[in-house]
Amino acid sequence: MKNHPDRRHKWYVLGFYLLLFAVWQLVFSLELAPDYLFPSPLQVARRLTELALDGMLWPSIKTTLSRMAIGFTIAAGIGLLIGLLMGVSRIVNGCLKSLFLGFQSLPTAAWMPISLLLFGLSDHGIYFVIIMSSVAAIAISTSDGIHRIPPLYLRAARTLGTPAYAMPVRVILPAALPGIVTGIKLGWTLGWHGAVSAELIKSSVGLGYLLYMGRELNDAAQVLGIMMLTILFGLLLDRFLFGLIEQRIRRRWGLAGES
Amino acid sequence: MDPHPPDAAAPEASPAPVKLEFSEVAKSFEHDSQTVAALRPVSLRVHAGEFVVLFGPSGCGKSTLLNLVAGFETPTSGTITLDGKAIDGPGNDRLMMFQEHALFPWLNVIDNVMYGLRWEPGFRFRPHARRRKALELLHLVHLDEFAKSSIHELSGGMRQRVALARALAPDPKVLLIDEPFPALDALVRAKLYIELQDILVRTHKTIMSVTHDPREAACLGDRVVIFTGRPGRIRSEVRVDLPRPRDINSPEVAEHAGRINAQLEAANEEPSGSEA
Ligand SMILES: Nc1ncnc2c1ncn2[C@@H]1O[C@H](COP(=O)(O)OP(=O)(O)OP(=O)(O)O)[C@@H](O)[C@H]1O
Ligand SMILES: [Mg+2]
């Protein structure tokens, strides 16, 4: 009952996507371009089904996701640790902040050449790209989150007798959690870019590889289909996993509950 | 919670030992290479079990004085001693309740109350003992059913009660309360004051609190210390020898509040920068 306006909002979104597909189909039926260059939504769906039936699709998705799971876990660990150091030490922050902002301005694909040089065509290179793409965002958001901790929490912690060694785990990291989740979310998106870009060049399995193969075979339906899947998985995890966690934390921390 | 018989509490019967002693304590802050005086030299004695209320115009240094006792700041000159020992940094023998509640949102109610016990000698590595103590305190502030709630689910008055329970948990010798009950509706406040006094009578804490409200001062304090405008200096004191628990709406409290207010107005009329 209470969610009524919210639910109606969802219908609008659904309507928007239906409209998008309808326009796509309409443009297709105008026959402005040959259909091997500009396929219809139906052709894309058919190609994806074929790939799935050939047993190409699911292993690819699984591979990309599991590469992300491993690479991103490592990136999050490193990013959190560096972010914590940046958060508590002005000197570390001064040194690393500009470096990491610089990293963030680098397109993820720009990590590819160095990855090829360092790791050749092995899988390690893909992890390298994922980590390098996401670690800076996580570290910067973590340190920003720590710098934005209301001083009141730190004073409360001290008056309650928290020893210095216990501060990071008991107070600083939890108090910075809203900033940290934002960083994790952003880092996931950047890491996802990195993973798919890396697979374009280095892999023989994965979503990026299917994209690359589609181009090699002049198969626009496959390219569009895999692009859509990449968007879908990126979006699903961003909105529905990290997004929901972020929202819950912001509500609990008494921060504005905008969605 | 029926009121005690009028003469049950005998506040001045035997002189209690001195708990906190301020001698010529002054504080100034450096601001853009300018020195801003926040507190002119203040001397004050607070006895064990006494409730002293600091009262004065905004910016006169009341919070600053509490921060000095809590150990967040160090005096520019003068000394503060607790049980004869100079204060050196924050510690949970002098717990501070802040202007805002400052509860940790990442912990639920009972974990907030237990928080300060984790490093207490009797409670280290004894989570069950911590929990038991926290439950007792939640019972004291009438929040038993809310042990598992998260902070954002509580009302403002409930949050302040949790903050009180959390502050009482490590059994501090001194409780510092900085305007703890702002913006609560009159009914909740009246009830909270009765509860607070009830708890204080039972736990025998030494308390320094800050307020802007003369009625609150008269309702809670054994002594109300009135400050001049900033930089503050102690102007006068009003003793409140009413039996506890006092009802904030009683005529006796109102009468004392009137006297406190008159003192404040007199303080305001004096030129504040009069000191050479
Ligand atoms: N950290 C600080 N740095 C610089 N100046 C400060 C600092 N803390 C307090 N002051 C100054 O010291 C003076 C006293 O401040 P304080 O907070 O103690 O006042 P207060 O009596 O608690 O006021 P209120 O009733 O409004 O809370 C003010 O003029 C304030 O600007
Ligand atoms: Mg204040």
mmCIF file of N, CA, C and O in Angstrom, chain B residues 80-165:
data_model
loop_
_atom_site.group_PDB
_atom_site.id
_atom_site.type_symbol
_atom_site.label_atom_id
_atom_site.label_comp_id
_atom_site.label_asym_id
_atom_site.label_seq_id
_atom_site.Cartn_x
_atom_site.Cartn_y
_atom_site.Cartn_z
ATOM 1 N N ILE B 80 43.023 21.133 36.237
ATOM 2 C CA ILE B 80 41.813 20.437 36.665
ATOM 3 C C ILE B 80 42.251 19.110 37.259
ATOM 4 O O ILE B 80 43.037 18.379 36.647
ATOM 5 N N THR B 81 41.784 18.812 38.472
ATOM 6 C CA THR B 81 42.128 17.520 39.051
ATOM 7 C C THR B 81 40.866 16.725 39.332
ATOM 8 O O THR B 81 39.821 17.281 39.657
ATOM 9 N N LEU B 82 41.001 15.410 39.139
ATOM 10 C CA LEU B 82 39.928 14.479 39.481
ATOM 11 C C LEU B 82 40.483 13.600 40.598
ATOM 12 O O LEU B 82 41.500 12.935 40.412
ATOM 13 N N ASP B 83 39.829 13.608 41.753
ATOM 14 C CA ASP B 83 40.337 12.894 42.925
ATOM 15 C C ASP B 83 41.798 13.255 43.187
ATOM 16 O O ASP B 83 42.610 12.385 43.508
ATOM 17 N N GLY B 84 42.133 14.523 42.999
ATOM 18 C CA GLY B 84 43.485 14.981 43.304
ATOM 19 C C GLY B 84 44.500 14.726 42.212
ATOM 20 O O GLY B 84 45.630 15.193 42.306
ATOM 21 N N LYS B 85 44.109 13.986 41.151
ATOM 22 C CA LYS B 85 45.069 13.712 40.070
ATOM 23 C C LYS B 85 44.734 14.575 38.856
ATOM 24 O O LYS B 85 43.565 14.676 38.467
ATOM 25 N N ALA B 86 45.771 15.163 38.255
ATOM 26 C CA ALA B 86 45.536 16.020 37.096
ATOM 27 C C ALA B 86 44.973 15.198 35.942
ATOM 28 O O ALA B 86 45.349 14.050 35.743
ATOM 29 N N ILE B 87 44.072 15.800 35.184
ATOM 30 C CA ILE B 87 43.435 15.104 34.062
ATOM 31 C C ILE B 87 44.377 15.056 32.869
ATOM 32 O O ILE B 87 45.012 16.040 32.527
ATOM 33 N N ASP B 88 44.484 13.884 32.274
ATOM 34 C CA ASP B 88 45.432 13.688 31.191
ATOM 35 C C ASP B 88 44.757 12.872 30.086
ATOM 36 O O ASP B 88 44.784 11.652 30.093
ATOM 37 N N GLY B 89 44.119 13.555 29.144
ATOM 38 C CA GLY B 89 43.495 12.870 28.011
ATOM 39 C C GLY B 89 42.152 12.251 28.359
ATOM 40 O O GLY B 89 41.776 12.173 29.531
ATOM 41 N N PRO B 90 41.421 11.790 27.335
ATOM 42 C CA PRO B 90 40.104 11.218 27.571
ATOM 43 C C PRO B 90 40.183 9.873 28.280
ATOM 44 O O PRO B 90 41.183 9.170 28.186
ATOM 45 N N GLY B 91 39.150 9.543 29.027
ATOM 46 C CA GLY B 91 39.108 8.249 29.685
ATOM 47 C C GLY B 91 37.694 7.993 30.144
ATOM 48 O O GLY B 91 36.914 8.941 30.313
ATOM 49 N N ASN B 92 37.349 6.730 30.346
ATOM 50 C CA ASN B 92 35.947 6.476 30.646
ATOM 51 C C ASN B 92 35.624 6.566 32.136
ATOM 52 O O ASN B 92 34.577 6.139 32.569
ATOM 53 N N ASP B 93 36.551 7.181 32.911
ATOM 54 C CA ASP B 93 36.142 7.549 34.276
ATOM 55 C C ASP B 93 35.397 8.879 34.265
ATOM 56 O O ASP B 93 34.833 9.291 35.254
ATOM 57 N N ARG B 94 35.401 9.568 33.102
ATOM 58 C CA ARG B 94 34.651 10.826 32.971
ATOM 59 C C ARG B 94 33.884 10.761 31.669
ATOM 60 O O ARG B 94 34.353 11.202 30.643
ATOM 61 N N LEU B 95 32.727 10.187 31.683
ATOM 62 C CA LEU B 95 32.029 9.982 30.415
ATOM 63 C C LEU B 95 31.221 11.196 30.011
ATOM 64 O O LEU B 95 30.593 11.843 30.818
ATOM 65 N N MET B 96 31.255 11.467 28.715
ATOM 66 C CA MET B 96 30.567 12.629 28.174
ATOM 67 C C MET B 96 29.327 12.195 27.403
ATOM 68 O O MET B 96 29.399 11.286 26.578
ATOM 69 N N MET B 97 28.206 12.826 27.689
ATOM 70 C CA MET B 97 27.022 12.696 26.831
ATOM 71 C C MET B 97 26.932 13.966 26.022
ATOM 72 O O MET B 97 26.936 15.056 26.585
ATOM 73 N N PHE B 98 26.808 13.821 24.708
ATOM 74 C CA PHE B 98 26.974 14.979 23.840
ATOM 75 C C PHE B 98 25.672 15.689 23.527
ATOM 76 O O PHE B 98 24.600 15.163 23.759
ATOM 77 N N GLN B 99 25.845 16.889 22.952
ATOM 78 C CA GLN B 99 24.681 17.687 22.561
ATOM 79 C C GLN B 99 23.770 16.887 21.629
ATOM 80 O O GLN B 99 22.575 16.867 21.817
ATOM 81 N N GLU B 100 24.368 16.216 20.630
ATOM 82 C CA GLU B 100 23.584 15.239 19.887
ATOM 83 C C GLU B 100 23.878 13.876 20.523
ATOM 84 O O GLU B 100 24.848 13.729 21.233
ATOM 85 N N HIS B 101 23.059 12.889 20.212
ATOM 86 C CA HIS B 101 23.173 11.667 21.009
ATOM 87 C C HIS B 101 24.469 10.892 20.751
ATOM 88 O O HIS B 101 24.954 10.209 21.613
ATOM 89 N N ALA B 102 25.019 10.960 19.525
ATOM 90 C CA ALA B 102 26.308 10.311 19.226
ATOM 91 C C ALA B 102 26.299 8.797 19.403
ATOM 92 O O ALA B 102 27.339 8.189 19.611
ATOM 93 N N LEU B 103 25.132 8.176 19.318
ATOM 94 C CA LEU B 103 25.099 6.714 19.328
ATOM 95 C C LEU B 103 25.662 6.216 18.001
ATOM 96 O O LEU B 103 25.585 6.911 16.991
ATOM 97 N N PHE B 104 26.227 5.009 18.010
ATOM 98 C CA PHE B 104 26.825 4.480 16.790
ATOM 99 C C PHE B 104 25.756 3.803 15.930
ATOM 100 O O PHE B 104 25.166 2.811 16.356
ATOM 101 N N PRO B 105 25.523 4.286 14.725
ATOM 102 C CA PRO B 105 24.443 3.713 13.917
ATOM 103 C C PRO B 105 24.747 2.305 13.419
ATOM 104 O O PRO B 105 23.844 1.601 13.013
ATOM 105 N N TRP B 106 26.017 1.893 13.459
ATOM 106 C CA TRP B 106 26.337 0.546 12.957
ATOM 107 C C TRP B 106 26.106 -0.508 14.026
ATOM 108 O O TRP B 106 26.234 -1.699 13.762
ATOM 109 N N LEU B 107 25.759 -0.094 15.224
ATOM 110 C CA LEU B 107 25.456 -1.060 16.282
ATOM 111 C C LEU B 107 23.988 -0.915 16.671
ATOM 112 O O LEU B 107 23.438 0.182 16.602
ATOM 113 N N ASN B 108 23.363 -2.012 17.100
ATOM 114 C CA ASN B 108 21.999 -1.881 17.580
ATOM 115 C C ASN B 108 22.016 -1.364 19.021
ATOM 116 O O ASN B 108 23.078 -1.069 19.578
ATOM 117 N N VAL B 109 20.834 -1.236 19.613
ATOM 118 C CA VAL B 109 20.731 -0.576 20.913
ATOM 119 C C VAL B 109 21.615 -1.239 21.955
ATOM 120 O O VAL B 109 22.447 -0.589 22.596
ATOM 121 N N ILE B 110 21.485 -2.561 22.103
ATOM 122 C CA ILE B 110 22.213 -3.207 23.205
ATOM 123 C C ILE B 110 23.720 -3.190 22.938
ATOM 124 O O ILE B 110 24.514 -3.008 23.868
ATOM 125 N N ASP B 111 24.121 -3.296 21.668
ATOM 126 C CA ASP B 111 25.554 -3.254 21.373
ATOM 127 C C ASP B 111 26.124 -1.865 21.646
ATOM 128 O O ASP B 111 27.281 -1.728 22.046
ATOM 129 N N ASN B 112 25.314 -0.836 21.438
ATOM 130 C CA ASN B 112 25.748 0.506 21.815
ATOM 131 C C ASN B 112 25.969 0.599 23.322
ATOM 132 O O ASN B 112 26.972 1.141 23.772
ATOM 133 N N VAL B 113 25.017 0.066 24.081
ATOM 134 C CA VAL B 113 25.131 0.161 25.537
ATOM 135 C C VAL B 113 26.342 -0.646 26.030
ATOM 136 O O VAL B 113 27.055 -0.238 26.944
ATOM 137 N N MET B 114 26.605 -1.795 25.371
ATOM 138 C CA MET B 114 27.718 -2.654 25.791
ATOM 139 C C MET B 114 29.076 -2.109 25.370
ATOM 140 O O MET B 114 30.098 -2.545 25.873
ATOM 141 N N TYR B 115 29.058 -1.181 24.386
ATOM 142 C CA TYR B 115 30.296 -0.799 23.712
ATOM 143 C C TYR B 115 31.428 -0.461 24.684
ATOM 144 O O TYR B 115 32.525 -0.978 24.586
ATOM 145 N N GLY B 116 31.137 0.427 25.641
ATOM 146 C CA GLY B 116 32.194 0.917 26.518
ATOM 147 C C GLY B 116 32.709 -0.120 27.509
ATOM 148 O O GLY B 116 33.712 0.100 28.184
ATOM 149 N N LEU B 117 32.007 -1.266 27.610
ATOM 150 C CA LEU B 117 32.423 -2.285 28.581
ATOM 151 C C LEU B 117 33.527 -3.183 28.047
ATOM 152 O O LEU B 117 34.225 -3.848 28.806
ATOM 153 N N ARG B 118 33.676 -3.183 26.715
ATOM 154 C CA ARG B 118 34.616 -4.096 26.076
ATOM 155 C C ARG B 118 36.028 -3.987 26.643
ATOM 156 O O ARG B 118 36.748 -4.969 26.743
ATOM 157 N N TRP B 119 36.405 -2.764 27.040
ATOM 158 C CA TRP B 119 37.775 -2.571 27.517
ATOM 159 C C TRP B 119 37.844 -2.342 29.030
ATOM 160 O O TRP B 119 38.846 -1.905 29.555
ATOM 161 N N GLU B 120 36.737 -2.632 29.710
ATOM 162 C CA GLU B 120 36.700 -2.480 31.157
ATOM 163 C C GLU B 120 37.332 -3.701 31.815
ATOM 164 O O GLU B 120 37.028 -4.838 31.420
ATOM 165 N N PRO B 121 38.172 -3.487 32.817
ATOM 166 C CA PRO B 121 38.857 -4.622 33.452
ATOM 167 C C PRO B 121 37.926 -5.792 33.808
ATOM 168 O O PRO B 121 38.203 -6.925 33.438
ATOM 169 N N GLY B 122 36.816 -5.542 34.467
ATOM 170 C CA GLY B 122 35.973 -6.654 34.888
ATOM 171 C C GLY B 122 35.234 -7.348 33.754
ATOM 172 O O GLY B 122 34.666 -8.414 33.937
ATOM 173 N N PHE B 123 35.237 -6.725 32.572
ATOM 174 C CA PHE B 123 34.399 -7.236 31.488
ATOM 175 C C PHE B 123 35.170 -7.719 30.274
ATOM 176 O O PHE B 123 34.582 -8.192 29.320
ATOM 177 N N ARG B 124 36.483 -7.588 30.293
ATOM 178 C CA ARG B 124 37.259 -7.992 29.113
ATOM 179 C C ARG B 124 37.039 -9.468 28.830
ATOM 180 O O ARG B 124 37.092 -10.305 29.716
ATOM 181 N N PHE B 125 36.790 -9.792 27.568
ATOM 182 C CA PHE B 125 36.589 -11.176 27.135
ATOM 183 C C PHE B 125 35.437 -11.850 27.879
ATOM 184 O O PHE B 125 35.419 -13.060 28.020
ATOM 185 N N ARG B 126 34.506 -11.058 28.387
ATOM 186 C CA ARG B 126 33.355 -11.674 29.047
ATOM 187 C C ARG B 126 32.067 -11.112 28.463
ATOM 188 O O ARG B 126 31.366 -10.323 29.097
ATOM 189 N N PRO B 127 31.762 -11.512 27.229
ATOM 190 C CA PRO B 127 30.601 -10.946 26.542
ATOM 191 C C PRO B 127 29.291 -11.176 27.295
ATOM 192 O O PRO B 127 28.409 -10.333 27.246
ATOM 193 N N HIS B 128 29.195 -12.282 28.034
ATOM 194 C CA HIS B 128 27.928 -12.533 28.728
ATOM 195 C C HIS B 128 27.728 -11.535 29.857
ATOM 196 O O HIS B 128 26.628 -11.028 30.057
ATOM 197 N N ALA B 129 28.812 -11.255 30.559
ATOM 198 C CA ALA B 129 28.724 -10.276 31.645
ATOM 199 C C ALA B 129 28.367 -8.907 31.077
ATOM 200 O O ALA B 129 27.564 -8.171 31.659
ATOM 201 N N ARG B 130 28.968 -8.584 29.910
ATOM 202 C CA ARG B 130 28.667 -7.293 29.286
ATOM 203 C C ARG B 130 27.190 -7.197 28.943
ATOM 204 O O ARG B 130 26.527 -6.203 29.207
ATOM 205 N N ARG B 131 26.682 -8.287 28.361
ATOM 206 C CA ARG B 131 25.281 -8.291 27.944
ATOM 207 C C ARG B 131 24.351 -8.143 29.154
ATOM 208 O O ARG B 131 23.381 -7.392 29.116
ATOM 209 N N ARG B 132 24.707 -8.853 30.222
ATOM 210 C CA ARG B 132 23.857 -8.794 31.414
ATOM 211 C C ARG B 132 23.779 -7.365 31.950
ATOM 212 O O ARG B 132 22.711 -6.837 32.232
ATOM 213 N N LYS B 133 24.956 -6.731 32.029
ATOM 214 C CA LYS B 133 25.006 -5.365 32.524
ATOM 215 C C LYS B 133 24.200 -4.430 31.622
ATOM 216 O O LYS B 133 23.438 -3.573 32.090
ATOM 217 N N ALA B 134 24.344 -4.617 30.309
ATOM 218 C CA ALA B 134 23.638 -3.751 29.364
ATOM 219 C C ALA B 134 22.123 -3.927 29.508
ATOM 220 O O ALA B 134 21.371 -2.951 29.464
ATOM 221 N N LEU B 135 21.692 -5.172 29.720
ATOM 222 C CA LEU B 135 20.255 -5.400 29.885
ATOM 223 C C LEU B 135 19.736 -4.722 31.141
ATOM 224 O O LEU B 135 18.652 -4.143 31.145
ATOM 225 N N GLU B 136 20.529 -4.785 32.219
ATOM 226 C CA GLU B 136 20.131 -4.087 33.452
ATOM 227 C C GLU B 136 19.929 -2.603 33.183
ATOM 228 O O GLU B 136 18.954 -1.990 33.635
ATOM 229 N N LEU B 137 20.881 -2.018 32.453
ATOM 230 C CA LEU B 137 20.809 -0.581 32.206
ATOM 231 C C LEU B 137 19.629 -0.230 31.302
ATOM 232 O O LEU B 137 18.960 0.782 31.507
ATOM 233 N N LEU B 138 19.378 -1.093 30.320
ATOM 234 C CA LEU B 138 18.228 -0.834 29.449
ATOM 235 C C LEU B 138 16.939 -0.912 30.262
ATOM 236 O O LEU B 138 15.991 -0.175 30.012
ATOM 237 N N HIS B 139 16.932 -1.798 31.250
ATOM 238 C CA HIS B 139 15.774 -1.882 32.120
ATOM 239 C C HIS B 139 15.618 -0.586 32.913
ATOM 240 O O HIS B 139 14.530 -0.053 33.058
ATOM 241 N N LEU B 140 16.739 -0.058 33.358
ATOM 242 C CA LEU B 140 16.742 1.185 34.124
ATOM 243 C C LEU B 140 16.137 2.334 33.332
ATOM 244 O O LEU B 140 15.448 3.192 33.879
ATOM 245 N N VAL B 141 16.411 2.370 32.028
ATOM 246 C CA VAL B 141 15.863 3.465 31.217
ATOM 247 C C VAL B 141 14.584 3.049 30.478
ATOM 248 O O VAL B 141 14.152 3.721 29.546
ATOM 249 N N HIS B 142 14.007 1.927 30.910
ATOM 250 C CA HIS B 142 12.719 1.461 30.380
ATOM 251 C C HIS B 142 12.747 1.202 28.886
ATOM 252 O O HIS B 142 11.832 1.590 28.164
ATOM 253 N N LEU B 143 13.802 0.558 28.419
ATOM 254 C CA LEU B 143 13.862 0.269 26.987
ATOM 255 C C LEU B 143 14.137 -1.215 26.745
ATOM 256 O O LEU B 143 14.702 -1.575 25.722
ATOM 257 N N ASP B 144 13.691 -2.061 27.687
ATOM 258 C CA ASP B 144 13.988 -3.489 27.569
ATOM 259 C C ASP B 144 13.614 -4.064 26.212
ATOM 260 O O ASP B 144 14.373 -4.809 25.610
ATOM 261 N N GLU B 145 12.427 -3.685 25.717
ATOM 262 C CA GLU B 145 11.954 -4.332 24.471
ATOM 263 C C GLU B 145 12.725 -3.859 23.252
ATOM 264 O O GLU B 145 12.562 -4.398 22.176
ATOM 265 N N PHE B 146 13.546 -2.830 23.416
ATOM 266 C CA PHE B 146 14.193 -2.256 22.236
ATOM 267 C C PHE B 146 15.655 -2.671 22.095
ATOM 268 O O PHE B 146 16.374 -2.114 21.281
ATOM 269 N N ALA B 147 16.058 -3.674 22.890
ATOM 270 C CA ALA B 147 17.460 -4.077 22.877
ATOM 271 C C ALA B 147 17.983 -4.356 21.471
ATOM 272 O O ALA B 147 19.098 -3.999 21.128
ATOM 273 N N LYS B 148 17.153 -4.975 20.643
ATOM 274 C CA LYS B 148 17.618 -5.397 19.321
ATOM 275 C C LYS B 148 17.331 -4.366 18.226
ATOM 276 O O LYS B 148 17.641 -4.596 17.064
ATOM 277 N N SER B 149 16.688 -3.273 18.579
ATOM 278 C CA SER B 149 16.336 -2.285 17.555
ATOM 279 C C SER B 149 17.579 -1.575 17.058
ATOM 280 O O SER B 149 18.597 -1.518 17.744
ATOM 281 N N SER B 150 17.480 -1.023 15.844
ATOM 282 C CA SER B 150 18.595 -0.176 15.429
ATOM 283 C C SER B 150 18.248 1.275 15.746
ATOM 284 O O SER B 150 17.083 1.632 15.940
ATOM 285 N N ILE B 151 19.303 2.087 15.813
ATOM 286 C CA ILE B 151 19.161 3.429 16.348
ATOM 287 C C ILE B 151 18.161 4.269 15.556
ATOM 288 O O ILE B 151 17.382 5.022 16.130
ATOM 289 N N HIS B 152 18.177 4.115 14.218
ATOM 290 C CA HIS B 152 17.307 4.988 13.433
ATOM 291 C C HIS B 152 15.833 4.673 13.611
ATOM 292 O O HIS B 152 14.988 5.420 13.159
ATOM 293 N N GLU B 153 15.536 3.563 14.301
ATOM 294 C CA GLU B 153 14.132 3.242 14.557
ATOM 295 C C GLU B 153 13.601 3.888 15.833
ATOM 296 O O GLU B 153 12.432 3.768 16.138
ATOM 297 N N LEU B 154 14.477 4.538 16.600
ATOM 298 C CA LEU B 154 14.056 5.083 17.890
ATOM 299 C C LEU B 154 13.671 6.551 17.770
ATOM 300 O O LEU B 154 14.146 7.256 16.889
ATOM 301 N N SER B 155 12.837 7.003 18.685
ATOM 302 C CA SER B 155 12.498 8.425 18.747
ATOM 303 C C SER B 155 13.643 9.179 19.422
ATOM 304 O O SER B 155 14.523 8.573 20.034
ATOM 305 N N GLY B 156 13.598 10.501 19.330
ATOM 306 C CA GLY B 156 14.646 11.327 19.926
ATOM 307 C C GLY B 156 14.812 11.073 21.420
ATOM 308 O O GLY B 156 15.923 10.918 21.916
ATOM 309 N N GLY B 157 13.701 10.974 22.142
ATOM 310 C CA GLY B 157 13.769 10.753 23.582
ATOM 311 C C GLY B 157 14.343 9.386 23.913
ATOM 312 O O GLY B 157 15.121 9.233 24.860
ATOM 313 N N MET B 158 13.981 8.382 23.100
ATOM 314 C CA MET B 158 14.515 7.041 23.338
ATOM 315 C C MET B 158 16.015 7.015 23.083
ATOM 316 O O MET B 158 16.772 6.372 23.802
ATOM 317 N N ARG B 159 16.437 7.727 22.046
ATOM 318 C CA ARG B 159 17.878 7.772 21.759
ATOM 319 C C ARG B 159 18.646 8.363 22.929
ATOM 320 O O ARG B 159 19.704 7.859 23.310
ATOM 321 N N GLN B 160 18.102 9.436 23.512
ATOM 322 C CA GLN B 160 18.800 10.045 24.642
ATOM 323 C C GLN B 160 18.860 9.075 25.824
ATOM 324 O O GLN B 160 19.830 9.063 26.573
ATOM 325 N N ARG B 161 17.819 8.272 25.978
ATOM 326 C CA ARG B 161 17.851 7.298 27.071
ATOM 327 C C ARG B 161 18.881 6.206 26.804
ATOM 328 O O ARG B 161 19.558 5.752 27.737
ATOM 329 N N VAL B 162 19.006 5.798 25.547
ATOM 330 C CA VAL B 162 20.050 4.819 25.220
ATOM 331 C C VAL B 162 21.425 5.433 25.486
ATOM 332 O O VAL B 162 22.319 4.793 26.054
ATOM 333 N N ALA B 163 21.568 6.714 25.097
ATOM 334 C CA ALA B 163 22.855 7.387 25.311
ATOM 335 C C ALA B 163 23.175 7.434 26.803
ATOM 336 O O ALA B 163 24.322 7.238 27.213
ATOM 337 N N LEU B 164 22.144 7.653 27.622
ATOM 338 C CA LEU B 164 22.356 7.673 29.066
ATOM 339 C C LEU B 164 22.789 6.293 29.563
ATOM 340 O O LEU B 164 23.754 6.168 30.331
ATOM 341 N N ALA B 165 22.109 5.258 29.080
ATOM 342 C CA ALA B 165 22.477 3.898 29.485
ATOM 343 C C ALA B 165 23.908 3.588 29.066
ATOM 344 O O ALA B 165 24.684 3.000 29.818
#
